[in-house]
Amino acid sequence: MDPTDPLPKALGSLLESFQAGKKTALARAISLIEDERPGFQGFLHRVLTLGPRARRVGLTGPPGGGKSSLIAALAYLCRAREEEVGVVAVDPTSPYSGGALLGDRIRMNDLATDRGIFIRSMATRGSLGGLAATSKEVIDLMDAFGLARLLIETVGVGQTELGITGAVDTVVVVLVPESGDGIQAMKAGLMEIADIFVVNKADRPGADRVFGDLRAALHLRAGNTSRWAVPVLKTVASTAEGVPELLDAVDQHREYLDESGELRIRQRGRAAVRVREVTERSLRGILWGGEASDVILEAGLDEIQQGLATPYSVSASILKALFAENAT
Ligand SMILES: Nc1nc2c(ncn2[C@@H]2O[C@H](COP(=O)(O)OP(=O)(O)OP(=O)(O)O)[C@@H](O)[C@H]2O)c(=O)[nH]1
Ligand SMILES: [Mg+2]
């Protein structure tokens, strides 16, 4: 439980390879974290000592909008600048975009052979927030590995993609010309999370309308106190048209975050969320890991059926036993 406890032996050598910058070690470390194997907290504790360094960019928006294509185009540009790039594609479990994984694989295939790029896709496993349960740890791990640019894709419409704000510095919301997208964005709360809007598939009819709608909506909101004016950009991911401008906007946003002090505020906020998550996960482990809780629960179920107890009284008994057990 204590993250400073000695690492299991196999993890010691993994740590060494990881710190030596071996990509195979990064891949193995990610699996370690995803499977939550023994010692994974200790491993993270040892590698996360440098704090966040990477430029973290999240792309989100409705299925099929071109997020993967944009990430591929952005990754090429970053590679041209000799930046090392990490890509995390969070695959939805939603049946509507069952083809996404295959599509991503094909589009990202030629990227995958570039040694300066590390790609990982993860399943959401039905978790809320559009991010897989351990994806924040995986992003932290890539950061710690020294990848300077992290591009994270999450799919969602409505509230499901809001989790991305808890993992990145800059949120890019990708919309397409298909009717109503601008309006959808406003309804779905995307206006609140977007640092940058992109109207992708600008080669299709209707792009100017969505572009105009978004600009108008953002203008109406302009009364807010932020000094960052959310830009709206047009792109054609398939030809990389507008992608250099997108990367510029991302970098400008990062500069704004830095200079305004907002970056530190966001990073602190993220850290607070992570501490709570880790603590709650540990507590859950303590709560249901021992036998006592289950024994009281089982006994309580009969009493509930007989009208002798309620879920509340059984829960209170479980907590009482837990605290008594850990009081010393
Ligand atoms: N015409 C046109 N097609 C595009 C553009 N960008 C992407 N596409 C196509 O749109 C489809 C979806 O692109 P993806 O990059 O997979 O979109 P995505 O948002 O990652 O999709 P999901 O991961 O399934 O949500 C693919 O067939 C792309 O080739 C564009 O700018 N113009
Ligand atoms: Mg995709």
mmCIF file of C-alpha atoms and ligand atoms in Angstrom:
data_model
loop_
_atom_site.group_PDB
_atom_site.id
_atom_site.type_symbol
_atom_site.label_atom_id
_atom_site.label_comp_id
_atom_site.label_asym_id
_atom_site.label_seq_id
_atom_site.Cartn_x
_atom_site.Cartn_y
_atom_site.Cartn_z
ATOM 1 C CA MET A 1 0.000 0.000 0.000
ATOM 2 C CA ASP A 2 2.838 2.382 0.868
ATOM 3 C CA PRO A 3 4.223 3.577 -2.491
ATOM 4 C CA THR A 4 7.731 3.819 -1.058
ATOM 5 C CA ASP A 5 7.795 0.086 -0.254
ATOM 6 C CA PRO A 6 10.453 -1.758 -2.267
ATOM 7 C CA LEU A 7 9.303 -2.683 -5.765
ATOM 8 C CA PRO A 8 8.809 -6.322 -6.736
ATOM 9 C CA LYS A 9 12.059 -7.473 -8.331
ATOM 10 C CA ALA A 10 10.783 -7.606 -11.916
ATOM 11 C CA LEU A 11 9.586 -4.014 -11.612
ATOM 12 C CA GLY A 12 13.020 -2.865 -10.539
ATOM 13 C CA SER A 13 14.513 -3.801 -13.867
ATOM 14 C CA LEU A 14 11.470 -2.428 -15.693
ATOM 15 C CA LEU A 15 12.035 0.875 -13.900
ATOM 16 C CA GLU A 16 15.641 0.899 -15.027
ATOM 17 C CA SER A 17 14.752 0.339 -18.684
ATOM 18 C CA PHE A 18 11.974 2.909 -18.439
ATOM 19 C CA GLN A 19 14.324 5.519 -17.068
ATOM 20 C CA ALA A 20 16.837 4.629 -19.761
ATOM 21 C CA GLY A 21 14.198 5.603 -22.320
ATOM 22 C CA LYS A 22 13.472 2.183 -23.803
ATOM 23 C CA LYS A 23 10.159 2.189 -25.610
ATOM 24 C CA THR A 24 9.501 -1.456 -24.885
ATOM 25 C CA ALA A 25 9.678 -0.532 -21.203
ATOM 26 C CA LEU A 26 7.060 2.176 -21.715
ATOM 27 C CA ALA A 27 4.751 -0.356 -23.364
ATOM 28 C CA ARG A 28 5.256 -2.819 -20.527
ATOM 29 C CA ALA A 29 4.772 -0.130 -17.896
ATOM 30 C CA ILE A 30 1.477 0.839 -19.502
ATOM 31 C CA SER A 31 0.268 -2.754 -19.323
ATOM 32 C CA LEU A 32 1.338 -2.886 -15.692
ATOM 33 C CA ILE A 33 -0.779 0.170 -14.928
ATOM 34 C CA GLU A 34 -3.764 -0.963 -17.025
ATOM 35 C CA ASP A 35 -3.872 -4.334 -15.309
ATOM 36 C CA GLU A 36 -3.219 -2.727 -11.921
ATOM 37 C CA ARG A 37 -0.661 -5.410 -11.160
ATOM 38 C CA PRO A 38 1.029 -5.467 -7.723
ATOM 39 C CA GLY A 39 3.478 -2.626 -7.334
ATOM 40 C CA PHE A 40 1.958 -0.392 -9.983
ATOM 41 C CA GLN A 41 1.435 2.465 -7.514
ATOM 42 C CA GLY A 42 5.040 2.187 -6.362
ATOM 43 C CA PHE A 43 6.191 2.262 -9.969
ATOM 44 C CA LEU A 44 4.175 5.406 -10.729
ATOM 45 C CA HIS A 45 5.362 6.976 -7.489
ATOM 46 C CA ARG A 46 8.945 6.537 -8.632
ATOM 47 C CA VAL A 47 8.571 7.851 -12.167
ATOM 48 C CA LEU A 48 6.230 10.791 -11.532
ATOM 49 C CA THR A 49 8.791 12.758 -9.567
ATOM 50 C CA LEU A 50 9.521 15.316 -12.264
ATOM 51 C CA GLY A 51 5.991 16.717 -12.432
ATOM 52 C CA PRO A 52 4.074 17.295 -15.657
ATOM 53 C CA ARG A 53 6.288 18.453 -18.526
ATOM 54 C CA ALA A 54 4.600 17.409 -21.769
ATOM 55 C CA ARG A 55 2.303 19.594 -23.804
ATOM 56 C CA ARG A 56 -0.978 17.776 -23.448
ATOM 57 C CA VAL A 57 -3.578 18.290 -26.107
ATOM 58 C CA GLY A 58 -6.986 16.627 -26.120
ATOM 59 C CA LEU A 59 -9.172 16.268 -29.193
ATOM 60 C CA THR A 60 -12.804 15.495 -28.636
ATOM 61 C CA GLY A 61 -16.105 15.713 -30.481
ATOM 62 C CA PRO A 62 -18.748 13.591 -32.135
ATOM 63 C CA PRO A 63 -17.867 10.218 -33.691
ATOM 64 C CA GLY A 64 -16.391 10.305 -37.162
ATOM 65 C CA GLY A 65 -15.518 14.007 -37.080
ATOM 66 C CA GLY A 66 -11.938 13.393 -38.071
ATOM 67 C CA LYS A 67 -10.203 13.410 -34.694
ATOM 68 C CA SER A 68 -7.868 10.531 -35.562
ATOM 69 C CA SER A 69 -7.060 12.029 -38.942
ATOM 70 C CA LEU A 70 -6.271 15.367 -37.306
ATOM 71 C CA ILE A 71 -4.091 13.701 -34.701
ATOM 72 C CA ALA A 72 -2.165 11.907 -37.437
ATOM 73 C CA ALA A 73 -1.645 15.206 -39.285
ATOM 74 C CA LEU A 74 -0.616 16.996 -36.074
ATOM 75 C CA ALA A 75 1.761 14.176 -35.185
ATOM 76 C CA TYR A 76 3.494 14.475 -38.563
ATOM 77 C CA LEU A 77 3.999 18.193 -38.015
ATOM 78 C CA CYS A 78 5.359 17.684 -34.513
ATOM 79 C CA ARG A 79 7.739 15.025 -35.802
ATOM 80 C CA ALA A 80 8.963 17.456 -38.445
ATOM 81 C CA ARG A 81 9.944 19.670 -35.495
ATOM 82 C CA GLU A 82 11.742 16.739 -33.893
ATOM 83 C CA GLU A 83 9.255 16.541 -31.053
ATOM 84 C CA GLU A 84 8.624 13.116 -29.619
ATOM 85 C CA VAL A 85 4.936 12.368 -29.712
ATOM 86 C CA GLY A 86 2.658 10.177 -27.630
ATOM 87 C CA VAL A 87 -0.830 9.378 -28.887
ATOM 88 C CA VAL A 88 -3.575 7.974 -26.699
ATOM 89 C CA ALA A 89 -6.706 6.983 -28.573
ATOM 90 C CA VAL A 90 -9.510 6.111 -26.230
ATOM 91 C CA ASP A 91 -11.807 3.730 -28.058
ATOM 92 C CA PRO A 92 -15.441 4.036 -27.303
ATOM 93 C CA THR A 93 -17.337 0.930 -26.344
ATOM 94 C CA SER A 94 -20.353 2.520 -27.943
ATOM 95 C CA PRO A 95 -21.820 0.386 -30.731
ATOM 96 C CA TYR A 96 -22.205 3.460 -32.946
ATOM 97 C CA SER A 97 -18.526 3.761 -33.628
ATOM 98 C CA GLY A 98 -17.492 0.138 -33.664
ATOM 99 C CA GLY A 99 -15.423 0.851 -36.763
ATOM 100 C CA ALA A 100 -13.323 3.481 -35.035
ATOM 101 C CA LEU A 101 -10.594 1.190 -33.839
ATOM 102 C CA LEU A 102 -9.985 -0.316 -37.227
ATOM 103 C CA GLY A 103 -10.075 3.117 -38.868
ATOM 104 C CA ASP A 104 -7.600 4.508 -36.366
ATOM 105 C CA ARG A 105 -5.263 1.584 -36.885
ATOM 106 C CA ILE A 106 -5.208 2.074 -40.628
ATOM 107 C CA ARG A 107 -4.719 5.825 -40.478
ATOM 108 C CA MET A 108 -2.110 5.632 -37.791
ATOM 109 C CA ASN A 109 -0.267 2.680 -39.239
ATOM 110 C CA ASP A 110 2.487 4.545 -41.032
ATOM 111 C CA LEU A 111 2.931 6.726 -37.982
ATOM 112 C CA ALA A 112 3.451 3.663 -35.866
ATOM 113 C CA THR A 113 6.664 2.762 -37.663
ATOM 114 C CA ASP A 114 8.201 6.113 -36.691
ATOM 115 C CA ARG A 115 10.414 5.601 -33.668
ATOM 116 C CA GLY A 116 9.629 9.069 -32.367
ATOM 117 C CA ILE A 117 5.957 8.267 -31.983
ATOM 118 C CA PHE A 118 4.314 6.088 -29.398
ATOM 119 C CA ILE A 119 0.683 5.121 -29.925
ATOM 120 C CA ARG A 120 -1.594 3.426 -27.481
ATOM 121 C CA SER A 121 -5.297 2.807 -27.751
ATOM 122 C CA MET A 122 -7.410 2.000 -24.760
ATOM 123 C CA ALA A 123 -10.993 0.936 -24.261
ATOM 124 C CA THR A 124 -13.254 3.117 -22.178
ATOM 125 C CA ARG A 125 -14.778 0.024 -20.578
ATOM 126 C CA GLY A 126 -17.931 1.978 -20.085
ATOM 127 C CA SER A 127 -16.392 4.460 -17.673
ATOM 128 C CA LEU A 128 -17.961 7.899 -17.570
ATOM 129 C CA GLY A 129 -16.126 10.917 -18.797
ATOM 130 C CA GLY A 130 -14.922 9.430 -22.071
ATOM 131 C CA LEU A 131 -11.598 8.364 -20.599
ATOM 132 C CA ALA A 132 -10.710 4.830 -19.631
ATOM 133 C CA ALA A 133 -10.331 4.296 -15.902
ATOM 134 C CA THR A 134 -6.559 4.216 -16.060
ATOM 135 C CA SER A 135 -6.005 6.509 -19.026
ATOM 136 C CA LYS A 136 -4.925 9.423 -16.838
ATOM 137 C CA GLU A 137 -2.193 7.262 -15.351
ATOM 138 C CA VAL A 138 -1.130 6.175 -18.828
ATOM 139 C CA ILE A 139 -0.945 9.810 -19.923
ATOM 140 C CA ASP A 140 1.134 10.630 -16.839
ATOM 141 C CA LEU A 141 3.387 7.706 -17.653
ATOM 142 C CA MET A 142 4.001 8.919 -21.220
ATOM 143 C CA ASP A 143 4.728 12.365 -19.812
ATOM 144 C CA ALA A 144 7.211 10.911 -17.335
ATOM 145 C CA PHE A 145 8.830 8.921 -20.132
ATOM 146 C CA GLY A 146 9.726 12.248 -21.724
ATOM 147 C CA LEU A 147 7.404 12.419 -24.715
ATOM 148 C CA ALA A 148 7.161 16.154 -25.278
ATOM 149 C CA ARG A 149 3.796 16.211 -27.024
ATOM 150 C CA LEU A 150 0.809 14.167 -26.015
ATOM 151 C CA LEU A 151 -2.228 13.960 -28.274
ATOM 152 C CA ILE A 152 -5.277 12.397 -26.698
ATOM 153 C CA GLU A 153 -8.439 11.415 -28.550
ATOM 154 C CA THR A 154 -11.748 10.861 -26.834
ATOM 155 C CA VAL A 155 -15.075 10.324 -28.491
ATOM 156 C CA GLY A 156 -18.325 11.629 -27.244
ATOM 157 C CA VAL A 157 -21.329 13.774 -27.612
ATOM 158 C CA GLY A 158 -23.035 15.234 -24.627
ATOM 159 C CA GLN A 159 -21.469 14.979 -21.232
ATOM 160 C CA THR A 160 -19.315 11.953 -21.919
ATOM 161 C CA GLU A 161 -16.191 13.721 -23.124
ATOM 162 C CA LEU A 162 -15.932 16.127 -20.238
ATOM 163 C CA GLY A 163 -13.428 13.846 -18.521
ATOM 164 C CA ILE A 164 -10.796 14.950 -21.009
ATOM 165 C CA THR A 165 -10.512 18.309 -19.267
ATOM 166 C CA GLY A 166 -9.077 16.473 -16.293
ATOM 167 C CA ALA A 167 -6.125 15.172 -18.250
ATOM 168 C CA VAL A 168 -4.955 17.805 -20.725
ATOM 169 C CA ASP A 169 -3.858 21.439 -20.943
ATOM 170 C CA THR A 170 -5.626 22.301 -24.156
ATOM 171 C CA VAL A 171 -8.987 20.942 -25.296
ATOM 172 C CA VAL A 172 -9.673 21.015 -29.029
ATOM 173 C CA VAL A 173 -13.310 20.373 -29.912
ATOM 174 C CA VAL A 174 -13.660 18.954 -33.415
ATOM 175 C CA LEU A 175 -16.957 19.549 -35.228
ATOM 176 C CA VAL A 176 -18.032 18.946 -38.817
ATOM 177 C CA PRO A 177 -20.273 20.791 -41.277
ATOM 178 C CA GLU A 178 -23.154 18.351 -40.926
ATOM 179 C CA SER A 179 -26.173 20.327 -39.899
ATOM 180 C CA GLY A 180 -26.700 21.424 -36.357
ATOM 181 C CA ASP A 181 -23.235 20.696 -35.051
ATOM 182 C CA GLY A 182 -22.763 24.232 -33.802
ATOM 183 C CA ILE A 183 -26.055 24.100 -31.960
ATOM 184 C CA GLN A 184 -25.221 20.635 -30.639
ATOM 185 C CA ALA A 185 -21.986 22.011 -29.257
ATOM 186 C CA MET A 186 -23.814 24.623 -27.283
ATOM 187 C CA LYS A 187 -26.302 22.120 -25.928
ATOM 188 C CA ALA A 188 -23.713 19.539 -25.032
ATOM 189 C CA GLY A 189 -21.631 21.888 -22.935
ATOM 190 C CA LEU A 190 -18.762 21.809 -25.408
ATOM 191 C CA MET A 191 -18.648 25.597 -25.386
ATOM 192 C CA GLU A 192 -17.493 25.431 -21.793
ATOM 193 C CA ILE A 193 -14.661 22.990 -22.310
ATOM 194 C CA ALA A 194 -13.303 24.111 -25.700
ATOM 195 C CA ASP A 195 -10.049 26.063 -25.742
ATOM 196 C CA ILE A 196 -10.046 25.810 -29.513
ATOM 197 C CA PHE A 197 -12.828 24.923 -31.947
ATOM 198 C CA VAL A 198 -12.102 23.154 -35.203
ATOM 199 C CA VAL A 199 -14.543 22.782 -38.062
ATOM 200 C CA ASN A 200 -13.018 19.794 -39.812
ATOM 201 C CA LYS A 201 -14.110 18.489 -43.214
ATOM 202 C CA ALA A 202 -14.103 22.087 -44.365
ATOM 203 C CA ASP A 203 -14.053 20.688 -47.909
ATOM 204 C CA ARG A 204 -17.708 19.795 -47.448
ATOM 205 C CA PRO A 205 -20.708 22.054 -47.896
ATOM 206 C CA GLY A 206 -21.970 23.763 -44.762
ATOM 207 C CA ALA A 207 -18.569 24.393 -43.182
ATOM 208 C CA ASP A 208 -18.990 28.169 -43.352
ATOM 209 C CA ARG A 209 -22.335 27.993 -41.621
ATOM 210 C CA VAL A 210 -21.052 25.999 -38.648
ATOM 211 C CA PHE A 211 -18.016 28.266 -38.559
ATOM 212 C CA GLY A 212 -20.273 31.339 -38.456
ATOM 213 C CA ASP A 213 -22.614 29.814 -35.859
ATOM 214 C CA LEU A 214 -19.720 29.029 -33.557
ATOM 215 C CA ARG A 215 -18.166 32.451 -33.917
ATOM 216 C CA ALA A 216 -21.484 34.090 -33.155
ATOM 217 C CA ALA A 217 -22.083 31.883 -30.125
ATOM 218 C CA LEU A 218 -18.595 32.559 -28.792
ATOM 219 C CA HIS A 219 -19.064 36.280 -29.345
ATOM 220 C CA LEU A 220 -22.235 36.205 -27.255
ATOM 221 C CA ARG A 221 -20.261 34.609 -24.497
ATOM 222 C CA ALA A 222 -17.470 37.142 -24.752
ATOM 223 C CA GLY A 223 -18.526 38.775 -21.486
ATOM 224 C CA ASN A 224 -16.600 36.145 -19.554
ATOM 225 C CA THR A 225 -13.453 37.095 -17.736
ATOM 226 C CA SER A 226 -10.961 34.823 -19.498
ATOM 227 C CA ARG A 227 -8.305 36.608 -21.498
ATOM 228 C CA TRP A 228 -8.149 33.711 -23.934
ATOM 229 C CA ALA A 229 -10.366 34.298 -26.960
ATOM 230 C CA VAL A 230 -11.394 30.823 -28.158
ATOM 231 C CA PRO A 231 -10.413 30.614 -31.832
ATOM 232 C CA VAL A 232 -12.490 28.820 -34.456
ATOM 233 C CA LEU A 233 -10.434 27.175 -37.197
ATOM 234 C CA LYS A 234 -11.243 25.302 -40.378
ATOM 235 C CA THR A 235 -9.337 22.174 -41.345
ATOM 236 C CA VAL A 236 -9.297 19.413 -43.916
ATOM 237 C CA ALA A 237 -7.555 16.644 -42.051
ATOM 238 C CA SER A 238 -7.123 14.432 -45.087
ATOM 239 C CA THR A 239 -4.963 17.040 -46.857
ATOM 240 C CA ALA A 240 -3.594 18.661 -43.667
ATOM 241 C CA GLU A 241 -5.068 21.969 -44.781
ATOM 242 C CA GLY A 242 -5.328 24.276 -41.766
ATOM 243 C CA VAL A 243 -3.416 21.847 -39.540
ATOM 244 C CA PRO A 244 -0.286 24.024 -39.171
ATOM 245 C CA GLU A 245 -2.583 26.843 -38.040
ATOM 246 C CA LEU A 246 -4.187 24.461 -35.566
ATOM 247 C CA LEU A 247 -0.816 23.537 -34.110
ATOM 248 C CA ASP A 248 0.047 27.239 -33.860
ATOM 249 C CA ALA A 249 -3.192 27.893 -31.999
ATOM 250 C CA VAL A 250 -2.452 25.005 -29.638
ATOM 251 C CA ASP A 251 0.981 26.441 -28.903
ATOM 252 C CA GLN A 252 -0.431 29.931 -28.446
ATOM 253 C CA HIS A 253 -2.922 28.546 -25.975
ATOM 254 C CA ARG A 254 -0.144 26.876 -24.062
ATOM 255 C CA GLU A 255 1.743 30.156 -23.972
ATOM 256 C CA TYR A 256 -1.348 31.902 -22.686
ATOM 257 C CA LEU A 257 -1.724 29.260 -19.959
ATOM 258 C CA ASP A 258 1.888 29.722 -18.960
ATOM 259 C CA GLU A 259 1.868 33.489 -18.852
ATOM 260 C CA SER A 260 -1.488 33.896 -17.159
ATOM 261 C CA GLY A 261 -0.700 31.420 -14.424
ATOM 262 C CA GLU A 262 -3.655 29.338 -15.606
ATOM 263 C CA LEU A 263 -1.385 26.363 -16.342
ATOM 264 C CA ARG A 264 -0.409 26.035 -12.706
ATOM 265 C CA ILE A 265 -4.032 26.360 -11.660
ATOM 266 C CA ARG A 266 -5.092 23.624 -14.091
ATOM 267 C CA GLN A 267 -2.244 21.359 -13.068
ATOM 268 C CA ARG A 268 -3.072 21.832 -9.386
ATOM 269 C CA GLY A 269 -6.706 21.109 -10.097
ATOM 270 C CA ARG A 270 -5.725 17.938 -11.932
ATOM 271 C CA ALA A 271 -3.477 16.883 -9.086
ATOM 272 C CA ALA A 272 -6.306 17.411 -6.599
ATOM 273 C CA VAL A 273 -8.605 15.196 -8.645
ATOM 274 C CA ARG A 274 -5.929 12.529 -8.895
ATOM 275 C CA VAL A 275 -5.265 12.509 -5.150
ATOM 276 C CA ARG A 276 -8.984 12.070 -4.512
ATOM 277 C CA GLU A 277 -9.258 9.303 -7.090
ATOM 278 C CA VAL A 278 -6.272 7.404 -5.756
ATOM 279 C CA THR A 279 -7.502 7.780 -2.183
ATOM 280 C CA GLU A 280 -10.991 6.611 -3.051
ATOM 281 C CA ARG A 281 -9.621 3.630 -4.952
ATOM 282 C CA SER A 282 -7.472 2.659 -1.962
ATOM 283 C CA LEU A 283 -10.377 3.104 0.416
ATOM 284 C CA ARG A 284 -12.555 0.867 -1.721
ATOM 285 C CA GLY A 285 -9.798 -1.724 -1.630
ATOM 286 C CA ILE A 286 -9.560 -1.557 2.151
ATOM 287 C CA LEU A 287 -13.335 -1.607 2.489
ATOM 288 C CA TRP A 288 -14.033 -4.685 0.363
ATOM 289 C CA GLY A 289 -10.608 -6.265 0.466
ATOM 290 C CA GLY A 290 -10.973 -7.832 3.921
ATOM 291 C CA GLU A 291 -13.537 -10.374 4.988
ATOM 292 C CA ALA A 292 -15.289 -8.356 7.679
ATOM 293 C CA SER A 293 -17.324 -6.172 5.334
ATOM 294 C CA ASP A 294 -18.573 -9.137 3.347
ATOM 295 C CA VAL A 295 -19.527 -11.081 6.462
ATOM 296 C CA ILE A 296 -21.542 -8.174 7.852
ATOM 297 C CA LEU A 297 -23.064 -7.615 4.431
ATOM 298 C CA GLU A 298 -24.164 -11.234 4.065
ATOM 299 C CA ALA A 299 -25.667 -11.313 7.557
ATOM 300 C CA GLY A 300 -27.316 -7.970 6.929
ATOM 301 C CA LEU A 301 -29.074 -9.170 3.799
ATOM 302 C CA ASP A 302 -31.132 -11.699 5.773
ATOM 303 C CA GLU A 303 -32.010 -9.064 8.334
ATOM 304 C CA ILE A 304 -33.074 -6.667 5.631
ATOM 305 C CA GLN A 305 -35.398 -9.313 4.183
ATOM 306 C CA GLN A 306 -36.856 -10.003 7.608
ATOM 307 C CA GLY A 307 -37.425 -6.335 8.207
ATOM 308 C CA LEU A 308 -34.899 -6.292 11.033
ATOM 309 C CA ALA A 309 -32.414 -4.018 9.309
ATOM 310 C CA THR A 310 -32.177 -1.554 6.442
ATOM 311 C CA PRO A 311 -29.360 -0.884 3.930
ATOM 312 C CA TYR A 312 -28.517 2.131 6.077
ATOM 313 C CA SER A 313 -28.101 0.240 9.323
ATOM 314 C CA VAL A 314 -26.066 -2.505 7.628
ATOM 315 C CA SER A 315 -23.846 0.106 5.988
ATOM 316 C CA ALA A 316 -23.357 1.807 9.346
ATOM 317 C CA SER A 317 -22.302 -1.526 10.882
ATOM 318 C CA ILE A 318 -19.804 -2.122 8.089
ATOM 319 C CA LEU A 319 -18.246 1.318 8.547
ATOM 320 C CA LYS A 320 -18.156 0.925 12.306
ATOM 321 C CA ALA A 321 -16.311 -2.373 11.999
ATOM 322 C CA LEU A 322 -13.924 -0.919 9.432
ATOM 323 C CA PHE A 323 -12.981 2.044 11.597
ATOM 324 C CA ALA A 324 -12.666 -0.097 14.716
ATOM 325 C CA GLU A 325 -10.366 -2.435 12.789
ATOM 326 C CA ASN A 326 -8.158 0.416 11.591
ATOM 327 C CA ALA A 327 -8.278 2.535 14.730
ATOM 328 C CA THR A 328 -5.057 1.234 16.238
HETATM 329 N N1 LIG B 1 -13.934 14.910 -46.647
HETATM 330 C C1 LIG B 1 -13.214 14.802 -45.547
HETATM 331 N N2 LIG B 1 -13.172 13.613 -44.910
HETATM 332 C C2 LIG B 1 -12.447 13.544 -43.795
HETATM 333 C C3 LIG B 1 -11.737 14.646 -43.264
HETATM 334 N N3 LIG B 1 -11.120 14.261 -42.123
HETATM 335 C C4 LIG B 1 -11.433 12.977 -41.926
HETATM 336 N N4 LIG B 1 -12.239 12.528 -42.927
HETATM 337 C C5 LIG B 1 -12.794 11.181 -43.063
HETATM 338 O O1 LIG B 1 -13.790 11.023 -42.065
HETATM 339 C C6 LIG B 1 -13.803 9.690 -41.568
HETATM 340 C C7 LIG B 1 -13.646 9.674 -40.079
HETATM 341 O O2 LIG B 1 -12.346 10.148 -39.750
HETATM 342 P P1 LIG B 1 -11.625 9.776 -38.390
HETATM 343 O O3 LIG B 1 -10.329 10.507 -38.377
HETATM 344 O O4 LIG B 1 -11.618 8.319 -38.170
HETATM 345 O O5 LIG B 1 -12.638 10.435 -37.383
HETATM 346 P P2 LIG B 1 -12.706 10.220 -35.808
HETATM 347 O O6 LIG B 1 -13.309 11.454 -35.248
HETATM 348 O O7 LIG B 1 -11.398 9.786 -35.266
HETATM 349 O O8 LIG B 1 -13.736 9.025 -35.715
HETATM 350 P P3 LIG B 1 -14.089 8.138 -34.421
HETATM 351 O O9 LIG B 1 -12.798 7.788 -33.750
HETATM 352 O O10 LIG B 1 -14.814 6.978 -34.999
HETATM 353 O O11 LIG B 1 -14.993 8.986 -33.586
HETATM 354 C C8 LIG B 1 -12.687 8.961 -42.310
HETATM 355 O O12 LIG B 1 -13.249 8.269 -43.397
HETATM 356 C C9 LIG B 1 -11.799 10.092 -42.789
HETATM 357 O O13 LIG B 1 -11.079 9.754 -43.944
HETATM 358 C C10 LIG B 1 -11.800 15.885 -43.969
HETATM 359 O O14 LIG B 1 -11.236 16.900 -43.569
HETATM 360 N N5 LIG B 1 -12.551 15.893 -45.099
HETATM 361 MG MG MG B 2 -10.890 8.134 -34.053
#
